[in-house]
Coordinates of C-alpha atoms and ligand atoms in Angstrom, one line a residue:
M1 CA 141.4 -119.9 -60.7
K2 CA 144.6 -118.4 -59.4
P3 CA 144.9 -116.5 -56.1
R4 CA 144.4 -112.7 -56.4
E5 CA 145.9 -109.9 -54.3
I6 CA 142.8 -107.9 -53.4
R7 CA 144.7 -105.4 -51.2
P8 CA 148.4 -105.2 -50.5
G9 CA 149.3 -108.4 -48.6
V10 CA 145.8 -109.7 -48.8
Y11 CA 145.0 -112.5 -51.1
W12 CA 141.8 -114.2 -52.3
V13 CA 142.6 -117.9 -52.2
G14 CA 139.1 -119.3 -52.8
V15 CA 137.8 -122.2 -54.8
N16 CA 134.7 -122.8 -57.0
D17 CA 132.3 -125.6 -56.5
R18 CA 130.5 -126.6 -59.7
I19 CA 129.9 -130.2 -58.6
T20 CA 127.6 -130.0 -55.6
E21 CA 124.0 -130.3 -56.6
L22 CA 122.3 -129.2 -53.4
F23 CA 123.8 -126.6 -51.1
E24 CA 123.2 -127.7 -47.5
G25 CA 121.7 -130.8 -49.0
L26 CA 118.6 -128.6 -49.8
W27 CA 119.1 -125.8 -52.3
P28 CA 119.9 -126.4 -56.0
I29 CA 123.2 -124.9 -57.2
G30 CA 123.9 -127.5 -59.9
R31 CA 123.6 -124.9 -62.7
E32 CA 124.8 -121.9 -60.8
G33 CA 127.6 -123.3 -58.7
I34 CA 129.1 -121.5 -55.6
S35 CA 132.4 -120.2 -54.4
Y36 CA 134.0 -120.8 -51.0
N37 CA 136.1 -117.6 -50.7
S38 CA 139.1 -117.7 -48.3
Y39 CA 141.5 -114.9 -47.6
L40 CA 145.2 -115.0 -46.7
V41 CA 146.9 -112.1 -45.0
T42 CA 150.6 -112.0 -45.2
D43 CA 152.4 -109.6 -42.8
E44 CA 154.8 -110.0 -39.9
K45 CA 152.2 -112.5 -38.8
S46 CA 150.0 -114.4 -41.3
A47 CA 146.4 -115.4 -41.1
L48 CA 143.8 -117.3 -43.1
I49 CA 140.3 -115.9 -42.9
D50 CA 137.7 -118.7 -43.4
L51 CA 138.7 -121.8 -45.4
S52 CA 136.8 -124.1 -47.8
K53 CA 134.6 -127.2 -47.9
E54 CA 136.4 -130.5 -47.1
M55 CA 135.8 -132.0 -50.5
L56 CA 137.7 -129.2 -52.2
S57 CA 140.7 -129.3 -49.8
D58 CA 143.1 -130.5 -52.5
D59 CA 142.2 -127.5 -54.8
Y60 CA 142.3 -125.2 -51.8
L61 CA 145.7 -126.3 -50.7
A62 CA 147.0 -126.0 -54.2
Q63 CA 145.7 -122.4 -54.2
L64 CA 147.6 -121.7 -51.0
S65 CA 150.8 -123.4 -52.0
G66 CA 151.1 -120.9 -54.9
V67 CA 151.4 -117.9 -52.5
Y68 CA 152.4 -119.1 -49.1
D69 CA 154.3 -121.8 -47.1
L70 CA 151.6 -122.9 -44.7
A71 CA 154.3 -124.2 -42.3
S72 CA 154.7 -120.5 -41.3
L73 CA 151.0 -119.8 -40.8
D74 CA 150.3 -118.1 -37.5
Y75 CA 146.5 -117.8 -37.3
V76 CA 143.3 -119.4 -38.7
I77 CA 140.4 -117.0 -38.3
I78 CA 137.1 -118.9 -38.0
N79 CA 134.3 -116.4 -38.7
H80 CA 131.8 -119.2 -39.0
M81 CA 132.0 -122.9 -38.2
E82 CA 129.6 -124.3 -40.9
P83 CA 131.7 -127.0 -42.7
D84 CA 131.5 -125.2 -46.1
H85 CA 134.1 -122.9 -44.5
S86 CA 135.7 -125.0 -41.9
G87 CA 135.8 -128.4 -43.6
A88 CA 139.5 -128.0 -44.7
L89 CA 140.6 -127.1 -41.2
K90 CA 142.2 -130.4 -40.3
R91 CA 144.1 -130.6 -43.5
I92 CA 145.4 -127.0 -43.0
L93 CA 146.5 -127.8 -39.4
E94 CA 148.5 -130.8 -40.7
L95 CA 150.5 -128.4 -42.8
A96 CA 150.4 -125.5 -40.3
P97 CA 151.2 -127.1 -36.9
N98 CA 151.9 -123.9 -35.2
A99 CA 148.8 -122.0 -36.3
H100 CA 146.4 -120.8 -33.6
I101 CA 142.7 -121.0 -34.3
L102 CA 140.7 -117.8 -33.4
G103 CA 137.0 -117.6 -32.9
M104 CA 134.1 -116.6 -30.6
S105 CA 133.2 -118.7 -27.6
K106 CA 130.7 -120.9 -29.3
T107 CA 133.3 -121.6 -32.0
V108 CA 135.5 -123.1 -29.3
R109 CA 132.8 -125.6 -28.4
M110 CA 132.0 -126.4 -32.1
L111 CA 135.7 -127.0 -32.9
K112 CA 135.5 -129.9 -30.4
D113 CA 132.1 -131.1 -31.5
F114 CA 132.9 -131.0 -35.3
Y115 CA 136.6 -131.8 -35.4
G116 CA 137.7 -133.0 -31.9
L117 CA 140.0 -130.0 -31.7
T118 CA 140.8 -128.6 -28.2
E119 CA 144.3 -127.2 -28.4
N120 CA 145.9 -124.0 -29.9
I121 CA 142.5 -122.3 -29.8
T122 CA 142.1 -118.7 -28.6
Q123 CA 138.7 -117.4 -27.7
L124 CA 137.9 -113.9 -28.9
T125 CA 135.7 -111.3 -27.4
N126 CA 133.5 -108.9 -29.4
G127 CA 135.5 -105.9 -30.6
E128 CA 138.9 -107.5 -29.9
E129 CA 141.7 -106.6 -32.2
L130 CA 144.8 -108.5 -33.5
S131 CA 147.8 -106.8 -35.0
L132 CA 149.5 -108.7 -37.8
G133 CA 152.0 -105.9 -38.4
K134 CA 150.7 -103.4 -41.0
H135 CA 147.2 -105.0 -40.8
T136 CA 145.0 -105.0 -37.8
L137 CA 142.0 -107.3 -37.6
R138 CA 139.0 -106.4 -35.5
F139 CA 136.5 -109.2 -34.6
V140 CA 132.9 -108.3 -34.3
Y141 CA 130.4 -110.8 -32.9
T142 CA 127.4 -111.1 -35.3
P143 CA 125.5 -114.0 -33.9
F144 CA 123.1 -115.8 -36.3
V145 CA 124.5 -114.5 -39.5
H146 CA 124.3 -117.4 -39.9
W147 CA 124.9 -119.6 -36.8
P148 CA 125.1 -118.5 -33.2
E149 CA 129.0 -118.4 -33.2
T150 CA 129.3 -116.2 -36.2
M151 CA 131.5 -113.2 -36.2
M152 CA 132.7 -110.9 -39.0
T153 CA 136.3 -109.7 -39.3
Y154 CA 137.1 -106.1 -40.2
M155 CA 140.5 -105.1 -41.5
V156 CA 141.0 -101.6 -39.9
E157 CA 143.7 -100.0 -42.2
E158 CA 142.3 -101.3 -45.5
Q159 CA 138.7 -100.9 -44.4
V160 CA 137.8 -104.4 -45.7
L161 CA 135.0 -106.3 -44.2
F162 CA 135.1 -110.1 -44.2
P163 CA 131.6 -111.1 -43.3
C164 CA 131.6 -114.8 -44.3
D165 CA 128.0 -115.8 -45.1
G166 CA 126.7 -112.2 -44.7
F167 CA 126.4 -110.3 -48.0
G168 CA 127.2 -113.4 -49.9
G169 CA 125.5 -115.2 -52.8
Y170 CA 125.4 -118.3 -54.9
G171 CA 127.2 -118.4 -58.2
A172 CA 130.6 -119.8 -59.0
L173 CA 133.1 -117.0 -59.9
D174 CA 133.7 -117.0 -63.7
G175 CA 137.2 -115.6 -63.6
G176 CA 136.1 -112.1 -62.5
I177 CA 135.9 -112.1 -58.7
F178 CA 135.0 -108.5 -58.2
D179 CA 131.8 -106.6 -58.8
D180 CA 133.6 -104.5 -61.4
T181 CA 135.3 -107.4 -63.2
C182 CA 132.5 -109.9 -63.4
T183 CA 130.7 -109.9 -66.7
N184 CA 127.2 -110.6 -65.5
L185 CA 126.4 -108.5 -62.4
P186 CA 122.6 -109.1 -62.7
F187 CA 123.2 -112.8 -62.4
Y188 CA 125.2 -112.4 -59.2
E189 CA 122.7 -110.0 -57.7
A190 CA 119.8 -112.4 -58.4
E191 CA 121.8 -115.2 -56.9
A192 CA 122.6 -113.1 -53.9
L193 CA 118.9 -112.7 -53.4
R194 CA 118.2 -116.4 -53.8
Y195 CA 121.0 -117.2 -51.4
F196 CA 119.7 -114.6 -48.9
T197 CA 116.1 -116.0 -49.0
N198 CA 117.3 -119.6 -48.8
I199 CA 120.0 -119.3 -46.1
V200 CA 119.9 -115.9 -44.3
A201 CA 116.4 -114.5 -44.4
A202 CA 115.2 -116.4 -41.3
F203 CA 117.9 -114.4 -39.5
S204 CA 117.0 -111.0 -41.0
K205 CA 116.9 -109.3 -37.6
S206 CA 120.5 -110.5 -37.0
V207 CA 121.6 -109.0 -40.3
L208 CA 120.2 -105.6 -39.4
S209 CA 121.8 -105.9 -36.0
A210 CA 125.2 -106.7 -37.7
L211 CA 124.8 -103.7 -40.1
G212 CA 124.3 -101.5 -37.1
K213 CA 127.5 -102.7 -35.5
F214 CA 129.5 -101.5 -38.6
A215 CA 127.7 -98.2 -39.0
D216 CA 130.7 -96.3 -37.7
M217 CA 133.3 -98.3 -39.6
P218 CA 134.1 -97.1 -43.1
I219 CA 133.9 -100.1 -45.6
K220 CA 135.8 -99.8 -48.9
M221 CA 135.5 -103.5 -49.7
V222 CA 133.1 -106.3 -48.8
A223 CA 134.8 -109.7 -49.1
P224 CA 132.3 -112.4 -48.3
S225 CA 133.0 -116.1 -48.3
H226 CA 130.5 -116.8 -51.1
G227 CA 130.1 -114.9 -54.3
L228 CA 131.5 -111.6 -55.5
I229 CA 133.9 -109.3 -53.7
W230 CA 132.5 -105.8 -53.8
R231 CA 135.1 -103.2 -54.2
K232 CA 133.7 -100.7 -56.7
D233 CA 130.4 -100.4 -54.9
P234 CA 130.5 -102.1 -51.5
G235 CA 127.5 -100.1 -50.4
R236 CA 125.4 -101.8 -53.1
I237 CA 125.5 -105.3 -51.5
L238 CA 125.1 -103.8 -48.0
E239 CA 122.0 -101.9 -49.0
L240 CA 120.5 -104.8 -50.9
Y241 CA 120.9 -107.0 -47.8
R242 CA 119.5 -104.2 -45.6
T243 CA 116.5 -103.8 -47.9
W244 CA 115.8 -107.5 -48.0
S245 CA 116.2 -107.9 -44.3
E246 CA 113.7 -105.1 -43.6
Y247 CA 111.0 -107.2 -45.2
Y248 CA 111.0 -109.5 -42.2
H249 CA 109.1 -106.8 -40.3
Q250 CA 107.4 -104.7 -42.9
P251 CA 105.6 -105.2 -46.2
A252 CA 107.8 -105.8 -49.3
D253 CA 107.4 -104.5 -52.8
A254 CA 104.1 -104.1 -54.7
G255 CA 103.8 -107.4 -56.5
I256 CA 102.0 -110.7 -56.4
T257 CA 103.7 -114.2 -56.2
V258 CA 101.4 -116.9 -57.6
L259 CA 101.8 -120.4 -56.3
F260 CA 100.2 -122.3 -59.1
G261 CA 99.4 -126.0 -59.3
T262 CA 96.8 -128.0 -61.3
M263 CA 95.9 -131.6 -62.1
Y264 CA 93.5 -131.3 -65.0
R265 CA 93.7 -127.6 -65.8
N266 CA 90.5 -126.6 -64.1
T267 CA 92.4 -124.4 -61.6
E268 CA 94.6 -123.1 -64.4
R269 CA 91.6 -121.7 -66.2
A270 CA 90.4 -119.9 -63.2
L271 CA 93.9 -118.6 -62.5
N272 CA 94.0 -117.1 -66.0
A273 CA 90.8 -115.1 -65.1
A274 CA 92.4 -113.9 -61.9
L275 CA 95.6 -112.9 -63.7
D276 CA 93.5 -110.7 -66.1
G277 CA 92.1 -108.9 -63.0
I278 CA 95.6 -108.4 -61.6
A279 CA 96.9 -107.1 -64.9
E280 CA 94.1 -104.6 -65.2
E281 CA 95.3 -103.1 -62.0
G282 CA 98.9 -103.0 -63.3
V283 CA 100.5 -105.0 -60.4
P284 CA 103.6 -107.0 -61.3
V285 CA 103.0 -110.7 -61.0
S286 CA 105.3 -113.8 -60.9
V287 CA 103.7 -117.1 -61.6
H288 CA 105.5 -120.2 -60.2
D289 CA 104.3 -123.7 -61.1
V290 CA 104.8 -125.5 -57.8
R291 CA 104.7 -128.8 -59.6
K292 CA 108.0 -128.1 -61.4
T293 CA 109.8 -125.3 -59.5
H294 CA 112.0 -125.9 -56.5
V295 CA 111.1 -123.6 -53.6
S296 CA 114.6 -122.2 -53.7
Y297 CA 113.6 -120.3 -56.9
I298 CA 110.2 -119.2 -55.5
L299 CA 111.4 -117.8 -52.2
P300 CA 113.0 -114.7 -53.8
D301 CA 109.7 -113.5 -55.2
L302 CA 107.7 -114.6 -52.2
W303 CA 110.1 -112.6 -49.9
T304 CA 110.2 -109.4 -52.0
Q305 CA 106.6 -109.1 -53.1
R306 CA 103.8 -108.4 -50.7
G307 CA 101.0 -110.2 -52.4
V308 CA 100.5 -114.0 -52.6
L309 CA 97.9 -115.9 -54.7
V310 CA 97.6 -119.6 -54.0
A311 CA 96.0 -121.1 -57.1
A312 CA 96.0 -124.9 -56.5
P313 CA 93.3 -127.6 -56.2
T314 CA 92.2 -129.7 -53.3
Y315 CA 93.9 -133.0 -53.1
E316 CA 92.7 -135.6 -50.6
G317 CA 90.8 -133.0 -48.6
K318 CA 93.9 -130.7 -48.3
L319 CA 95.8 -128.2 -50.3
F320 CA 97.7 -129.6 -53.3
P321 CA 100.8 -131.0 -51.7
T322 CA 103.5 -129.1 -53.6
A323 CA 101.7 -125.8 -52.9
M324 CA 101.6 -126.7 -49.2
D325 CA 105.3 -127.6 -49.3
V326 CA 106.1 -124.1 -50.5
L327 CA 104.0 -122.5 -47.7
M328 CA 105.6 -124.7 -45.1
M329 CA 109.0 -123.5 -46.2
A330 CA 107.7 -119.9 -46.2
N331 CA 106.5 -120.4 -42.6
R332 CA 109.9 -121.8 -41.7
K333 CA 111.7 -118.9 -43.3
R334 CA 109.4 -116.5 -41.5
V335 CA 107.9 -115.0 -44.7
S336 CA 105.6 -112.4 -43.2
H337 CA 103.5 -109.3 -43.9
K338 CA 101.7 -110.7 -46.9
T339 CA 98.3 -110.1 -48.3
A340 CA 97.0 -113.3 -49.8
A341 CA 94.1 -115.1 -51.4
Y342 CA 93.2 -118.7 -52.4
L343 CA 91.6 -120.0 -55.6
G344 CA 91.2 -123.6 -56.7
S345 CA 89.1 -126.5 -57.9
Y346 CA 87.8 -129.5 -56.0
A347 CA 86.1 -132.7 -57.0
W348 CA 83.6 -133.3 -54.2
G349 CA 84.3 -131.8 -50.8
G350 CA 87.0 -129.2 -50.9
G351 CA 89.4 -128.6 -48.0
A352 CA 92.3 -126.7 -49.7
Q353 CA 91.1 -123.3 -48.8
A354 CA 90.8 -124.1 -45.1
D355 CA 94.2 -125.7 -45.2
F356 CA 95.7 -122.7 -46.8
E357 CA 94.0 -120.3 -44.4
H358 CA 95.3 -122.3 -41.5
I359 CA 98.9 -121.9 -42.4
A360 CA 98.4 -118.3 -43.6
E361 CA 97.1 -117.5 -40.1
K362 CA 100.2 -119.0 -38.5
M363 CA 102.3 -116.6 -40.6
E364 CA 99.9 -113.8 -39.7
W365 CA 99.2 -113.0 -43.3
Q366 CA 96.2 -111.0 -44.2
V367 CA 93.8 -113.3 -46.1
L368 CA 91.3 -111.9 -48.5
N369 CA 88.1 -113.7 -49.6
G370 CA 89.1 -116.6 -51.8
F371 CA 87.0 -119.5 -53.0
G372 CA 87.0 -123.0 -54.3
F373 CA 84.7 -124.3 -57.0
L374 CA 83.4 -127.7 -58.0
G375 CA 85.0 -129.3 -61.1
Q376 CA 85.5 -126.9 -63.9
A377 CA 85.1 -123.2 -63.5
E378 CA 81.8 -122.0 -64.8
T379 CA 81.3 -118.5 -66.1
A380 CA 80.3 -117.3 -62.7
D381 CA 83.4 -118.8 -61.2
L382 CA 85.6 -117.1 -63.8
D383 CA 84.0 -113.8 -63.1
R384 CA 84.5 -114.3 -59.5
A385 CA 88.2 -115.2 -60.1
H386 CA 88.6 -112.1 -62.2
E387 CA 87.1 -109.9 -59.4
M388 CA 89.3 -111.6 -56.8
G389 CA 92.4 -110.8 -58.9
V390 CA 91.3 -107.1 -59.0
Q391 CA 90.7 -107.0 -55.3
L392 CA 94.0 -108.7 -54.4
A393 CA 95.9 -106.3 -56.7
R394 CA 94.2 -103.3 -55.2
A395 CA 95.0 -104.4 -51.7
V396 CA 98.6 -105.0 -52.7
K397 CA 98.8 -101.5 -54.3
A398 CA 97.3 -100.0 -51.2
G399 CA 100.1 -101.6 -49.2
E400 CA 97.7 -103.7 -47.1
Ligands
FEO501 FE1 128.4 -120.6 -45.9 FE2 126.5 -120.8 -43.0 O1 127.9 -121.3 -44.3

């Protein structure tokens, strides 16, 4: 994709990545792709805001060579040091030997740790401004959105926010780079949520803190370093992120996420009875087969729905492993304020329910009465599963 002038003198010079299978080595993006958005400001002084991943350096440099001679570059602004944004730095510096690198204090240390760089680096302070001529950049320290060194850059005259990881999303850009020129906005919003829950959710408190720091700064455009640039409705992505971040300390939407696993369909039959009970109460439900579904795709529902039903059997005296894997990731991502229940089959001694309740207690989830049953579900078990579905749905509706 060619560079685009997004505001006078300000260019998107990003690149798409449709090759990487696992973002951060963890999260599937093989089908969806991702973009590494970089921005070039040309003025009396010039600046690059965030770069690209190293493996795409050739594409990235080709982008830049179409609009600017890097030999004249004055500044490289490092909002965030993670190598998906800084990986091309050494290649850039080879072509821009006079460029100064700007970042917060922890960035200075990381530049040495990651790239052995110690010269031509200027340490910024929170709120500091840099005039490039017609454009003034203001640097706002926003630690832990996503790493401790992270800042966001605000272009004062144009009222553009460059938040790097913040307000970003998965999804390569299919030609249209703006919210009003892409042809599948629901896809990008869904992928923003998946990205949020995979990458940012554990730092929700920091997102809310960052939003507070920009409360008095008008924002006409949100230009993150992953995903769409929001110019028609920049408030949309800010409010989505605010809503999602609020779920770290309050119950989410009325809905139930089912973590379902089975070996010989005994648990599946009991789950179907529970789903009948949930449906009778009219509560939305999302069933995820933990045997087949990567946790990346489960986290969005788990984060945004306040009910959880774990329907999975006992395996070697513990909870079915792939169900436990999801719960361990939920614990790591600080998924909280859930009302949950357990249901599942066991062959001789059980153990899954206690295993589930142990980790649920760690996450401070409210756990309703669940149960395990021997072998296949008898009529009494199916009735009990149905009733459990009703009770869980009612608790979720009541906001418990
Ligand atoms: Fe897109 Fe935290 O890096």
